[in-house]
Amino acid sequence: MSQPTSQTMGQQFGRRSWAEPWKIKMVEPLTVTTRAEREKCLAEAGYNTFLLHSDDVYIDLLTDSGTSAMSDRQWAGMMLGDEAYAGSRNFYNLEAAIQETYGYQHILPTHQGRGAEHLISRTVIKPGQLVPGNMYFTTTRLHQELAGGVFHDVIIDEAHDPTSLHPFKGNIDLDKLQALIDAHGAAQIAYVSVAGTVNMAGGQPVSMANIKALRALCDRHGIKVYLDATRMMENCWFIQQREEGHADRSVAQILREFCSYTDAAWMSAKKDNLVNIGGWLAVNDWALFEELRNLVVVYEGLHTYGGLAGRDMEAMAIGIRESVRDDHLRSRIGQVLYLGELLTDWRIPIVQPIGGHAIFLDARAFYPHLQQTDFPAQTLAAELYLDSGIRAMERGIASAGRDPRTGDHYYPKLELARLTIPRRVYTQAHMDVIAESVKAVWDGRESVRGLKMVYEPKYLRFFQARFERL
Ligand code: F0G
């Protein structure tokens, strides 16, 4: 099933387009501001889009996390919340939805993804152990480091090149992993941390062949494979579209197979699972589960609610079943592709191939005259907001933070501004408006100066850092 492109759309007579498999029942008005108002808001926010008030934002592409529109079924499910402290029926519905959809045996709810990351990291990482992963994610790596682990990037080199057209840029480089095992010994590896549609690489998927080969390699050394399932549905859509032998399978079937090669998973349900809050941990090993189930009581809440209301768990159970449907994923990723292809047609530098949840603008290519320490991606997100009130997010040196061993910045190869598309929220007309604003910022790129950081918090600095214009 090939996606229409912006080139083919409208040109082919007799075309058959896809459309969203839903219609809109309730709307939320948007605010439009003037450039002068935005100048003021941005300066007050220290040139950090995280610090803007959302009332001052027109189209909000900060994140796809917790920003999905829920369906009428999910809202109806909210009314069925069983708010008992223990043993809520909504927990059992959620447990069944995860078991049936992902195939793991033992389930714990958590308040969101990082709650699950915290529990698994502190349970399985011994201080000094290495945690190889397919590129870092901010909260994931921090929890691994706080537990005493040392993260090692083992993603394929193509992932660091925004122009490489490799169809599975999320893949683990098995040679890099083997070299790490050879150098340190398998006992020094806590587990391999695999994420679907790798966020920091531009939403790039992992292939079925790669996870299968990883499983075989890890089995030879007795190493566990843990999955960040946050955007796995989207990953599986790419497998169906791009990987030989999967075109006739449903995303649901592909997902079950993929997860079967892993030992456990954590989830930020605020993404793929179509809810505004929630997460979970899922493991197959009973002894590990017992430890985690005990720890969840300390940090999240009882093991049948994990920091969530019953109604949240019900919405999640329903969301899981909606989110694995092929028609949902076709329109979700189709919308991201539509925006990405408009920008590609206009020769605006974005990470290729277009990923699952966002368009990533290549800030180095926008601003070759800036040093990385001038925060080019932070600058680009600021410029976009100034142009149109569209809110993007920095995914570059500010997000990468500092190396705890040296205290220096991490200098990621990718310096990106992320236009993250919330699920089921905006229309194709919004995508046109976004593309036109990016074009205006691209056209004005030469006169742009960078930023300097004037306030830097210790943890996950990008959320709260403040900047000034150079
Ligand atoms: N893993 C990945 C791949 C994520 O993208 C996120 C969150 C998390 C884990 C943590 O989950 O937010 O529920 O605690 N990503 C958000 C984003 C914040 O905007 O990309 P959480």
Tab-separated table of C-alpha atoms and ligand atoms in Angstrom:
chain	number	residue	atom	x	y	z
A	1	MET	CA	0.000	0.000	0.000
A	2	SER	CA	1.880	3.094	-1.101
A	3	GLN	CA	1.155	6.490	0.421
A	4	PRO	CA	0.190	9.287	-1.924
A	5	THR	CA	2.798	12.013	-2.041
A	6	SER	CA	2.217	15.708	-2.404
A	7	GLN	CA	3.542	15.335	-5.935
A	8	THR	CA	1.130	12.603	-6.902
A	9	MET	CA	-1.827	14.075	-5.053
A	10	GLY	CA	-3.872	16.233	-7.335
A	11	GLN	CA	-1.921	15.200	-10.401
A	12	GLN	CA	-3.241	11.727	-10.935
A	13	PHE	CA	-6.660	11.696	-12.465
A	14	GLY	CA	-8.837	9.111	-10.821
A	15	ARG	CA	-6.698	8.937	-7.686
A	16	ARG	CA	-8.032	7.320	-4.515
A	17	SER	CA	-6.930	9.271	-1.432
A	18	TRP	CA	-6.983	8.102	2.152
A	19	ALA	CA	-8.727	10.177	4.790
A	20	GLU	CA	-8.943	10.106	8.554
A	21	PRO	CA	-11.095	7.161	9.767
A	22	TRP	CA	-13.110	9.494	12.002
A	23	LYS	CA	-15.071	12.726	11.923
A	24	ILE	CA	-14.925	15.641	14.365
A	25	LYS	CA	-17.563	15.984	17.081
A	26	MET	CA	-16.094	18.720	19.287
A	27	VAL	CA	-13.720	21.575	18.492
A	28	GLU	CA	-11.347	23.743	20.530
A	29	PRO	CA	-10.766	27.322	19.304
A	30	LEU	CA	-7.177	28.414	18.576
A	31	THR	CA	-5.557	31.735	19.485
A	32	VAL	CA	-3.897	33.919	16.878
A	33	THR	CA	-1.390	36.503	18.148
A	34	THR	CA	0.543	39.331	16.493
A	35	ARG	CA	4.292	39.235	15.924
A	36	ALA	CA	4.774	41.989	18.522
A	37	GLU	CA	2.896	39.892	21.104
A	38	ARG	CA	4.975	36.851	20.253
A	39	GLU	CA	8.239	38.816	20.611
A	40	LYS	CA	7.189	39.684	24.141
A	41	CYS	CA	5.996	36.168	25.034
A	42	LEU	CA	9.185	34.590	23.720
A	43	ALA	CA	11.484	36.966	25.617
A	44	GLU	CA	9.486	36.270	28.799
A	45	ALA	CA	9.884	32.542	28.138
A	46	GLY	CA	13.682	32.881	27.892
A	47	TYR	CA	13.561	31.766	24.224
A	48	ASN	CA	12.552	28.323	25.416
A	49	THR	CA	9.331	27.046	23.836
A	50	PHE	CA	8.725	24.855	26.908
A	51	LEU	CA	8.263	28.025	28.944
A	52	LEU	CA	5.579	29.590	26.734
A	53	HIS	CA	1.999	29.638	27.931
A	54	SER	CA	-0.024	27.437	25.628
A	55	ASP	CA	-2.618	30.215	25.386
A	56	ASP	CA	-0.004	32.167	23.429
A	57	VAL	CA	0.540	29.304	20.954
A	58	TYR	CA	-1.334	28.931	17.674
A	59	ILE	CA	-0.474	25.418	16.411
A	60	ASP	CA	1.197	23.384	19.129
A	61	LEU	CA	3.835	21.001	17.792
A	62	LEU	CA	5.849	20.865	20.993
A	63	THR	CA	5.167	17.180	21.439
A	64	ASP	CA	2.950	14.250	20.550
A	65	SER	CA	2.976	13.332	24.242
A	66	GLY	CA	-0.357	13.523	26.035
A	67	THR	CA	-1.700	15.720	23.254
A	68	SER	CA	-3.838	13.181	21.368
A	69	ALA	CA	-7.554	13.677	20.836
A	70	MET	CA	-9.447	10.863	22.515
A	71	SER	CA	-12.329	9.154	20.749
A	72	ASP	CA	-15.969	9.239	21.870
A	73	ARG	CA	-15.443	5.612	23.001
A	74	GLN	CA	-12.536	6.648	25.201
A	75	TRP	CA	-14.524	9.520	26.707
A	76	ALA	CA	-17.408	7.136	27.342
A	77	GLY	CA	-14.858	4.838	29.024
A	78	MET	CA	-13.897	7.713	31.334
A	79	MET	CA	-17.419	7.497	32.771
A	80	LEU	CA	-16.833	3.859	33.620
A	81	GLY	CA	-13.954	4.640	35.978
A	82	ASP	CA	-13.904	2.302	38.947
A	83	GLU	CA	-12.072	4.466	41.448
A	84	ALA	CA	-11.532	1.748	44.025
A	85	TYR	CA	-8.105	1.984	45.646
A	86	ALA	CA	-7.387	-1.670	44.924
A	87	GLY	CA	-8.383	-4.089	42.182
A	88	SER	CA	-10.197	-1.594	39.927
A	89	ARG	CA	-11.960	-3.295	37.048
A	90	ASN	CA	-10.321	-0.772	34.713
A	91	PHE	CA	-6.924	-2.199	35.661
A	92	TYR	CA	-8.002	-5.657	34.538
A	93	ASN	CA	-9.293	-4.226	31.256
A	94	LEU	CA	-5.961	-2.473	30.741
A	95	GLU	CA	-4.003	-5.589	31.643
A	96	ALA	CA	-5.980	-7.632	29.105
A	97	ALA	CA	-5.539	-4.984	26.389
A	98	ILE	CA	-1.753	-4.945	26.868
A	99	GLN	CA	-1.467	-8.730	27.106
A	100	GLU	CA	-3.508	-9.270	23.961
A	101	THR	CA	-1.996	-6.426	21.924
A	102	TYR	CA	1.674	-6.617	22.897
A	103	GLY	CA	1.860	-10.180	24.193
A	104	TYR	CA	3.650	-9.586	27.506
A	105	GLN	CA	2.504	-11.498	30.576
A	106	HIS	CA	2.772	-9.295	33.650
A	107	ILE	CA	1.650	-5.671	33.654
A	108	LEU	CA	2.102	-2.694	35.964
A	109	PRO	CA	0.551	0.715	35.348
A	110	THR	CA	2.695	3.825	35.989
A	111	HIS	CA	1.851	7.517	35.941
A	112	GLN	CA	3.767	7.954	32.654
A	113	GLY	CA	6.746	6.573	30.771
A	114	ARG	CA	9.501	7.930	32.999
A	115	GLY	CA	7.841	6.342	36.042
A	116	ALA	CA	8.285	2.991	34.321
A	117	GLU	CA	11.846	3.888	33.253
A	118	HIS	CA	12.722	4.738	36.830
A	119	LEU	CA	11.456	1.415	38.190
A	120	ILE	CA	13.077	-0.807	35.601
A	121	SER	CA	16.384	1.090	35.652
A	122	ARG	CA	16.844	0.933	39.400
A	123	THR	CA	15.773	-2.722	39.519
A	124	VAL	CA	18.026	-4.196	36.850
A	125	ILE	CA	21.075	-1.916	36.517
A	126	LYS	CA	24.039	-2.531	38.819
A	127	PRO	CA	26.283	0.540	39.300
A	128	GLY	CA	28.990	0.646	36.641
A	129	GLN	CA	27.135	-1.588	34.195
A	130	LEU	CA	26.777	-0.544	30.576
A	131	VAL	CA	23.439	0.052	28.882
A	132	PRO	CA	23.759	-0.114	25.095
A	133	GLY	CA	20.870	1.511	23.253
A	134	ASN	CA	19.740	2.610	19.786
A	135	MET	CA	20.433	6.292	20.435
A	136	TYR	CA	19.570	7.919	23.721
A	137	PHE	CA	16.279	9.361	24.815
A	138	THR	CA	16.505	12.146	27.413
A	139	THR	CA	14.503	10.630	30.291
A	140	THR	CA	15.485	7.045	29.470
A	141	ARG	CA	19.214	7.754	29.614
A	142	LEU	CA	18.903	9.901	32.717
A	143	HIS	CA	17.164	7.110	34.643
A	144	GLN	CA	19.803	4.663	33.455
A	145	GLU	CA	22.527	7.050	34.629
A	146	LEU	CA	20.823	7.782	37.952
A	147	ALA	CA	20.768	4.011	38.558
A	148	GLY	CA	24.551	3.955	38.017
A	149	GLY	CA	24.487	2.737	34.418
A	150	VAL	CA	26.652	4.065	31.593
A	151	PHE	CA	24.796	4.542	28.319
A	152	HIS	CA	26.446	3.452	25.055
A	153	ASP	CA	24.989	4.392	21.690
A	154	VAL	CA	24.940	1.363	19.371
A	155	ILE	CA	22.603	2.674	16.679
A	156	ILE	CA	23.764	2.329	13.055
A	157	ASP	CA	25.867	5.253	11.774
A	158	GLU	CA	23.216	6.232	9.218
A	159	ALA	CA	20.986	7.373	12.099
A	160	HIS	CA	23.333	10.286	12.740
A	161	ASP	CA	23.161	11.453	9.124
A	162	PRO	CA	19.974	13.437	8.397
A	163	THR	CA	20.361	12.849	4.643
A	164	SER	CA	20.809	9.068	4.684
A	165	LEU	CA	17.792	7.338	3.147
A	166	HIS	CA	18.273	4.043	5.003
A	167	PRO	CA	14.720	2.696	5.562
A	168	PHE	CA	15.453	1.505	9.118
A	169	LYS	CA	17.695	4.128	10.673
A	170	GLY	CA	16.605	2.973	14.130
A	171	ASN	CA	18.465	-0.323	13.741
A	172	ILE	CA	21.036	-1.510	16.248
A	173	ASP	CA	24.529	-1.935	14.820
A	174	LEU	CA	25.224	-5.510	15.889
A	175	ASP	CA	28.962	-5.117	15.294
A	176	LYS	CA	29.111	-2.166	17.685
A	177	LEU	CA	27.209	-4.214	20.260
A	178	GLN	CA	29.449	-7.242	19.752
A	179	ALA	CA	32.531	-5.058	20.179
A	180	LEU	CA	31.142	-3.720	23.450
A	181	ILE	CA	30.462	-7.261	24.699
A	182	ASP	CA	33.961	-8.365	23.638
A	183	ALA	CA	35.580	-5.416	25.381
A	184	HIS	CA	33.667	-5.549	28.670
A	185	GLY	CA	32.123	-9.023	28.933
A	186	ALA	CA	28.426	-9.886	28.840
A	187	ALA	CA	28.089	-9.660	32.622
A	188	GLN	CA	28.899	-5.941	32.421
A	189	ILE	CA	25.906	-5.289	30.136
A	190	ALA	CA	22.744	-4.572	32.148
A	191	TYR	CA	20.482	-5.122	29.120
A	192	VAL	CA	20.090	-3.787	25.597
A	193	SER	CA	17.724	-0.821	25.504
A	194	VAL	CA	15.805	-0.802	22.207
A	195	ALA	CA	13.336	1.908	21.243
A	196	GLY	CA	10.818	1.743	18.402
A	197	THR	CA	10.755	4.672	15.915
A	198	VAL	CA	13.780	6.283	17.539
A	199	ASN	CA	12.690	9.702	18.713
A	200	MET	CA	16.028	11.539	18.680
A	201	ALA	CA	16.988	10.054	15.306
A	202	GLY	CA	13.906	11.589	13.709
A	203	GLY	CA	11.256	8.944	14.390
A	204	GLN	CA	13.169	6.235	12.528
A	205	PRO	CA	12.055	2.605	12.762
A	206	VAL	CA	13.770	-0.646	13.698
A	207	SER	CA	13.292	-3.551	11.266
A	208	MET	CA	11.974	-6.961	12.176
A	209	ALA	CA	15.153	-8.525	10.799
A	210	ASN	CA	17.225	-6.349	13.123
A	211	ILE	CA	15.312	-7.167	16.303
A	212	LYS	CA	15.399	-10.869	15.407
A	213	ALA	CA	19.154	-10.770	14.882
A	214	LEU	CA	19.591	-8.779	18.086
A	215	ARG	CA	17.625	-11.432	19.967
A	216	ALA	CA	19.866	-14.161	18.580
A	217	LEU	CA	23.036	-12.251	19.481
A	218	CYS	CA	21.803	-11.515	22.998
A	219	ASP	CA	20.726	-15.142	23.495
A	220	ARG	CA	24.263	-16.263	22.703
A	221	HIS	CA	25.531	-14.074	25.549
A	222	GLY	CA	22.636	-14.345	27.990
A	223	ILE	CA	21.763	-10.634	27.700
A	224	LYS	CA	18.205	-9.320	28.087
A	225	VAL	CA	16.488	-7.108	25.522
A	226	TYR	CA	14.139	-4.436	26.871
A	227	LEU	CA	11.914	-2.377	24.632
A	228	ASP	CA	10.822	1.229	24.860
A	229	ALA	CA	7.403	0.598	23.276
A	230	THR	CA	6.390	4.273	23.280
A	231	ARG	CA	5.923	4.493	19.492
A	232	MET	CA	5.952	0.824	18.552
A	233	MET	CA	2.638	0.902	16.661
A	234	GLU	CA	4.186	3.470	14.341
A	235	ASN	CA	7.334	1.381	14.060
A	236	CYS	CA	5.244	-1.594	12.980
A	237	TRP	CA	3.453	0.453	10.337
A	238	PHE	CA	6.872	1.180	8.783
A	239	ILE	CA	7.737	-2.527	8.878
A	240	GLN	CA	4.503	-3.265	7.031
A	241	GLN	CA	5.244	-0.567	4.453
A	242	ARG	CA	8.978	-1.059	3.962
A	243	GLU	CA	10.184	-4.502	4.958
A	244	GLU	CA	9.944	-7.452	2.637
A	245	GLY	CA	7.496	-10.135	3.694
A	246	HIS	CA	5.297	-7.913	5.868
A	247	ALA	CA	3.079	-6.087	3.359
A	248	ASP	CA	0.144	-8.450	3.828
A	249	ARG	CA	0.287	-8.597	7.598
A	250	SER	CA	-1.636	-6.337	9.949
A	251	VAL	CA	0.175	-3.952	12.279
A	252	ALA	CA	-1.322	-5.984	15.131
A	253	GLN	CA	0.379	-9.160	13.901
A	254	ILE	CA	3.680	-7.404	13.297
A	255	LEU	CA	3.598	-5.864	16.776
A	256	ARG	CA	3.037	-9.222	18.499
A	257	GLU	CA	5.949	-10.731	16.632
A	258	PHE	CA	8.292	-7.799	17.331
A	259	CYS	CA	7.543	-7.798	21.047
A	260	SER	CA	8.058	-11.570	21.196
A	261	TYR	CA	11.779	-10.957	20.606
A	262	THR	CA	12.033	-8.794	23.724
A	263	ASP	CA	11.920	-9.661	27.432
A	264	ALA	CA	10.128	-6.628	28.804
A	265	ALA	CA	8.824	-3.220	27.769
A	266	TRP	CA	8.125	0.184	29.222
A	267	MET	CA	5.656	2.570	27.730
A	268	SER	CA	4.756	6.207	27.620
A	269	ALA	CA	1.071	5.636	26.835
A	270	LYS	CA	0.758	9.383	26.208
A	271	LYS	CA	1.995	8.730	22.676
A	272	ASP	CA	0.895	5.645	20.741
A	273	ASN	CA	-1.839	4.640	23.191
A	274	LEU	CA	-3.881	7.802	22.512
A	275	VAL	CA	-4.322	9.020	26.076
A	276	ASN	CA	-3.440	12.268	27.811
A	277	ILE	CA	-1.673	10.613	30.741
A	278	GLY	CA	-0.379	7.167	31.641
A	279	GLY	CA	2.299	4.561	31.166
A	280	TRP	CA	3.044	0.952	31.918
A	281	LEU	CA	5.690	-1.673	32.435
A	282	ALA	CA	5.320	-5.180	31.066
A	283	VAL	CA	7.604	-8.137	31.728
A	284	ASN	CA	7.579	-11.862	31.160
A	285	ASP	CA	9.908	-12.898	33.967
A	286	TRP	CA	7.995	-13.580	37.197
A	287	ALA	CA	10.865	-12.876	39.594
A	288	LEU	CA	11.555	-9.501	37.969
A	289	PHE	CA	7.858	-8.726	38.008
A	290	GLU	CA	7.641	-9.416	41.735
A	291	GLU	CA	10.447	-6.955	42.410
A	292	LEU	CA	8.900	-4.288	40.211
A	293	ARG	CA	5.442	-4.846	41.654
A	294	ASN	CA	6.867	-4.252	45.094
A	295	LEU	CA	8.724	-1.110	44.042
A	296	VAL	CA	5.744	0.422	42.234
A	297	VAL	CA	4.033	0.793	45.606
A	298	VAL	CA	6.897	2.983	46.818
A	299	TYR	CA	7.087	5.380	43.880
A	300	GLU	CA	3.862	5.292	41.855
A	301	GLY	CA	0.931	3.798	43.783
A	302	LEU	CA	-0.619	0.389	44.338
A	303	HIS	CA	0.155	-2.131	41.597
A	304	THR	CA	-3.397	-1.970	40.249
A	305	TYR	CA	-3.341	1.779	39.620
A	306	GLY	CA	0.287	2.985	39.530
A	307	GLY	CA	-0.535	6.674	39.889
A	308	LEU	CA	-3.512	6.658	37.530
A	309	ALA	CA	-7.225	7.078	38.103
A	310	GLY	CA	-9.425	4.144	37.102
A	311	ARG	CA	-10.888	6.263	34.311
A	312	ASP	CA	-7.409	6.907	32.887
A	313	MET	CA	-6.753	3.175	32.715
A	314	GLU	CA	-10.076	2.581	30.960
A	315	ALA	CA	-9.316	5.258	28.355
A	316	MET	CA	-5.910	3.653	27.841
A	317	ALA	CA	-7.346	0.156	27.410
A	318	ILE	CA	-9.671	1.475	24.695
A	319	GLY	CA	-6.929	3.640	23.179
A	320	ILE	CA	-4.609	0.645	22.819
A	321	ARG	CA	-7.167	-1.214	20.741
A	322	GLU	CA	-7.823	1.841	18.560
A	323	SER	CA	-4.180	2.672	18.067
A	324	VAL	CA	-3.143	-0.675	16.624
A	325	ARG	CA	-5.635	-0.444	13.760
A	326	ASP	CA	-4.136	-0.119	10.302
A	327	ASP	CA	-6.563	2.625	9.245
A	328	HIS	CA	-5.559	4.744	12.243
A	329	LEU	CA	-1.864	4.397	11.471
A	330	ARG	CA	-2.323	5.053	7.767
A	331	SER	CA	-3.882	8.442	8.486
A	332	ARG	CA	-1.617	9.263	11.449
A	333	ILE	CA	1.611	8.689	9.578
A	334	GLY	CA	0.046	9.818	6.306
A	335	GLN	CA	-0.447	13.258	7.818
A	336	VAL	CA	3.184	13.467	8.950
A	337	LEU	CA	4.268	12.369	5.461
A	338	TYR	CA	2.061	14.977	3.837
A	339	LEU	CA	3.779	17.771	5.757
A	340	GLY	CA	7.233	16.298	5.214
A	341	GLU	CA	6.720	15.968	1.482
A	342	LEU	CA	5.596	19.572	1.140
A	343	LEU	CA	8.838	20.660	2.811
A	344	THR	CA	10.879	18.233	0.742
A	345	ASP	CA	9.306	19.594	-2.455
A	346	TRP	CA	10.423	23.067	-1.368
A	347	ARG	CA	13.971	21.783	-0.713
A	348	ILE	CA	13.861	22.581	2.985
A	349	PRO	CA	16.378	20.409	4.865
A	350	ILE	CA	14.604	17.876	7.075
A	351	VAL	CA	15.622	14.474	8.376
A	352	GLN	CA	14.988	11.852	5.699
A	353	PRO	CA	13.234	9.474	5.436
A	354	ILE	CA	10.263	11.223	7.033
A	355	GLY	CA	9.640	9.675	10.448
A	356	GLY	CA	6.534	8.536	12.258
A	357	HIS	CA	5.619	11.222	14.753
A	358	ALA	CA	7.326	14.404	13.631
A	359	ILE	CA	9.201	16.374	11.030
A	360	PHE	CA	12.715	17.209	12.164
A	361	LEU	CA	14.176	20.371	10.660
A	362	ASP	CA	17.941	20.218	10.217
A	363	ALA	CA	19.078	23.317	12.092
A	364	ARG	CA	22.717	22.925	11.004
A	365	ALA	CA	21.596	23.256	7.385
A	366	PHE	CA	19.364	26.236	8.222
A	367	TYR	CA	22.127	28.070	10.063
A	368	PRO	CA	25.558	26.903	8.864
A	369	HIS	CA	26.957	30.226	10.135
A	370	LEU	CA	26.171	29.329	13.786
A	371	GLN	CA	28.352	27.242	16.125
A	372	GLN	CA	26.637	24.341	17.881
A	373	THR	CA	27.172	26.225	21.160
A	374	ASP	CA	25.023	29.036	19.700
A	375	PHE	CA	22.086	26.591	19.990
A	376	PRO	CA	20.962	26.511	16.337
A	377	ALA	CA	17.946	24.245	16.922
A	378	GLN	CA	16.802	26.276	19.913
A	379	THR	CA	17.127	29.350	17.702
A	380	LEU	CA	15.125	27.731	14.906
A	381	ALA	CA	12.264	26.814	17.244
A	382	ALA	CA	12.248	30.422	18.485
A	383	GLU	CA	12.177	31.828	14.929
A	384	LEU	CA	9.255	29.599	13.968
A	385	TYR	CA	7.257	30.756	16.955
A	386	LEU	CA	7.999	34.372	16.091
A	387	ASP	CA	6.873	33.883	12.510
A	388	SER	CA	3.512	32.277	13.145
A	389	GLY	CA	2.939	31.188	16.747
A	390	ILE	CA	3.748	27.575	15.875
A	391	ARG	CA	5.526	25.878	18.768
A	392	ALA	CA	8.294	23.371	18.002
A	393	MET	CA	10.923	21.756	20.259
A	394	GLU	CA	14.699	21.727	20.321
A	395	ARG	CA	16.342	18.314	19.841
A	396	GLY	CA	20.009	19.186	19.732
A	397	ILE	CA	22.744	20.263	22.093
A	398	ALA	CA	20.385	21.678	24.743
A	399	SER	CA	18.431	18.396	24.900
A	400	ALA	CA	21.616	16.325	24.915
A	401	GLY	CA	22.734	17.844	28.232
A	402	ARG	CA	26.134	17.238	29.800
A	403	ASP	CA	28.297	14.161	30.116
A	404	PRO	CA	28.234	13.312	33.852
A	405	ARG	CA	31.849	12.066	33.615
A	406	THR	CA	33.393	15.230	32.102
A	407	GLY	CA	30.833	17.961	32.796
A	408	ASP	CA	31.129	19.162	29.177
A	409	HIS	CA	28.140	19.338	26.850
A	410	TYR	CA	27.312	16.235	24.892
A	411	TYR	CA	27.710	17.349	21.244
A	412	PRO	CA	25.119	15.366	19.271
A	413	LYS	CA	25.669	15.123	15.519
A	414	LEU	CA	22.009	15.883	14.987
A	415	GLU	CA	20.931	19.442	15.710
A	416	LEU	CA	17.195	19.377	15.035
A	417	ALA	CA	14.016	21.311	15.647
A	418	ARG	CA	11.091	18.930	15.973
A	419	LEU	CA	7.633	19.645	14.588
A	420	THR	CA	5.740	16.982	16.488
A	421	ILE	CA	2.302	16.119	15.199
A	422	PRO	CA	-0.299	15.319	17.869
A	423	ARG	CA	-2.517	12.365	16.980
A	424	ARG	CA	-6.013	13.103	15.614
A	425	VAL	CA	-5.785	16.820	16.481
A	426	TYR	CA	-4.929	18.941	13.440
A	427	THR	CA	-6.163	18.914	9.851
A	428	GLN	CA	-4.452	18.948	6.484
A	429	ALA	CA	-5.078	22.707	6.298
A	430	HIS	CA	-3.021	23.122	9.461
A	431	MET	CA	-0.234	21.147	7.782
A	432	ASP	CA	-0.268	23.638	4.880
A	433	VAL	CA	-0.031	26.583	7.271
A	434	ILE	CA	2.861	24.937	9.115
A	435	ALA	CA	4.756	24.264	5.881
A	436	GLU	CA	4.334	27.873	4.764
A	437	SER	CA	5.652	29.200	8.065
A	438	VAL	CA	8.693	26.908	7.924
A	439	LYS	CA	9.301	28.202	4.393
A	440	ALA	CA	9.216	31.819	5.633
A	441	VAL	CA	11.753	30.990	8.359
A	442	TRP	CA	13.934	29.183	5.797
A	443	ASP	CA	13.840	32.214	3.505
A	444	GLY	CA	14.931	34.489	6.370
A	445	ARG	CA	17.666	32.174	7.637
A	446	GLU	CA	20.737	34.224	6.725
A	447	SER	CA	20.105	37.141	9.065
A	448	VAL	CA	19.510	34.960	12.129
A	449	ARG	CA	21.887	35.102	15.118
A	450	GLY	CA	22.055	32.402	17.782
A	451	LEU	CA	21.322	32.204	21.494
A	452	LYS	CA	23.316	31.882	24.679
A	453	MET	CA	22.160	29.895	27.702
A	454	VAL	CA	21.798	32.091	30.773
A	455	TYR	CA	20.142	29.606	33.147
A	456	GLU	CA	20.861	25.884	33.204
A	457	PRO	CA	19.112	23.456	35.542
A	458	LYS	CA	20.948	20.293	36.556
A	459	TYR	CA	18.593	17.634	35.185
A	460	LEU	CA	16.967	17.563	31.722
A	461	ARG	CA	18.011	21.168	31.243
A	462	PHE	CA	16.118	21.707	27.980
A	463	PHE	CA	12.789	21.774	29.812
A	464	GLN	CA	13.602	24.793	31.970
A	465	ALA	CA	16.751	26.443	30.576
A	466	ARG	CA	16.613	30.142	29.680
A	467	PHE	CA	18.350	31.840	26.797
A	468	GLU	CA	19.143	35.323	25.492
A	469	ARG	CA	19.788	36.487	21.970
A	470	LEU	CA	23.448	36.838	20.981
B	1	F0G	N1	10.638	7.139	25.775
B	1	F0G	C1	10.472	7.862	24.655
B	1	F0G	C2	10.958	7.333	23.359
B	1	F0G	C3	9.827	9.106	24.724
B	1	F0G	O1	9.678	9.805	23.600
B	1	F0G	C4	9.385	9.592	25.978
B	1	F0G	C5	8.767	10.902	26.091
B	1	F0G	C6	9.588	8.805	27.116
B	1	F0G	C7	10.212	7.569	26.968
B	1	F0G	C8	9.184	9.270	28.485
B	1	F0G	O2	7.815	9.175	28.646
B	1	F0G	O3	7.079	11.557	28.900
B	1	F0G	O4	5.572	9.650	29.489
B	1	F0G	O5	7.500	10.195	30.906
B	1	F0G	N2	8.819	11.767	25.178
B	1	F0G	C9	8.171	13.037	25.150
B	1	F0G	C10	8.508	13.751	23.883
B	1	F0G	C11	8.343	13.873	26.377
B	1	F0G	O6	8.058	14.901	23.727
B	1	F0G	O7	9.179	13.190	23.015
B	1	F0G	P1	6.957	10.207	29.529
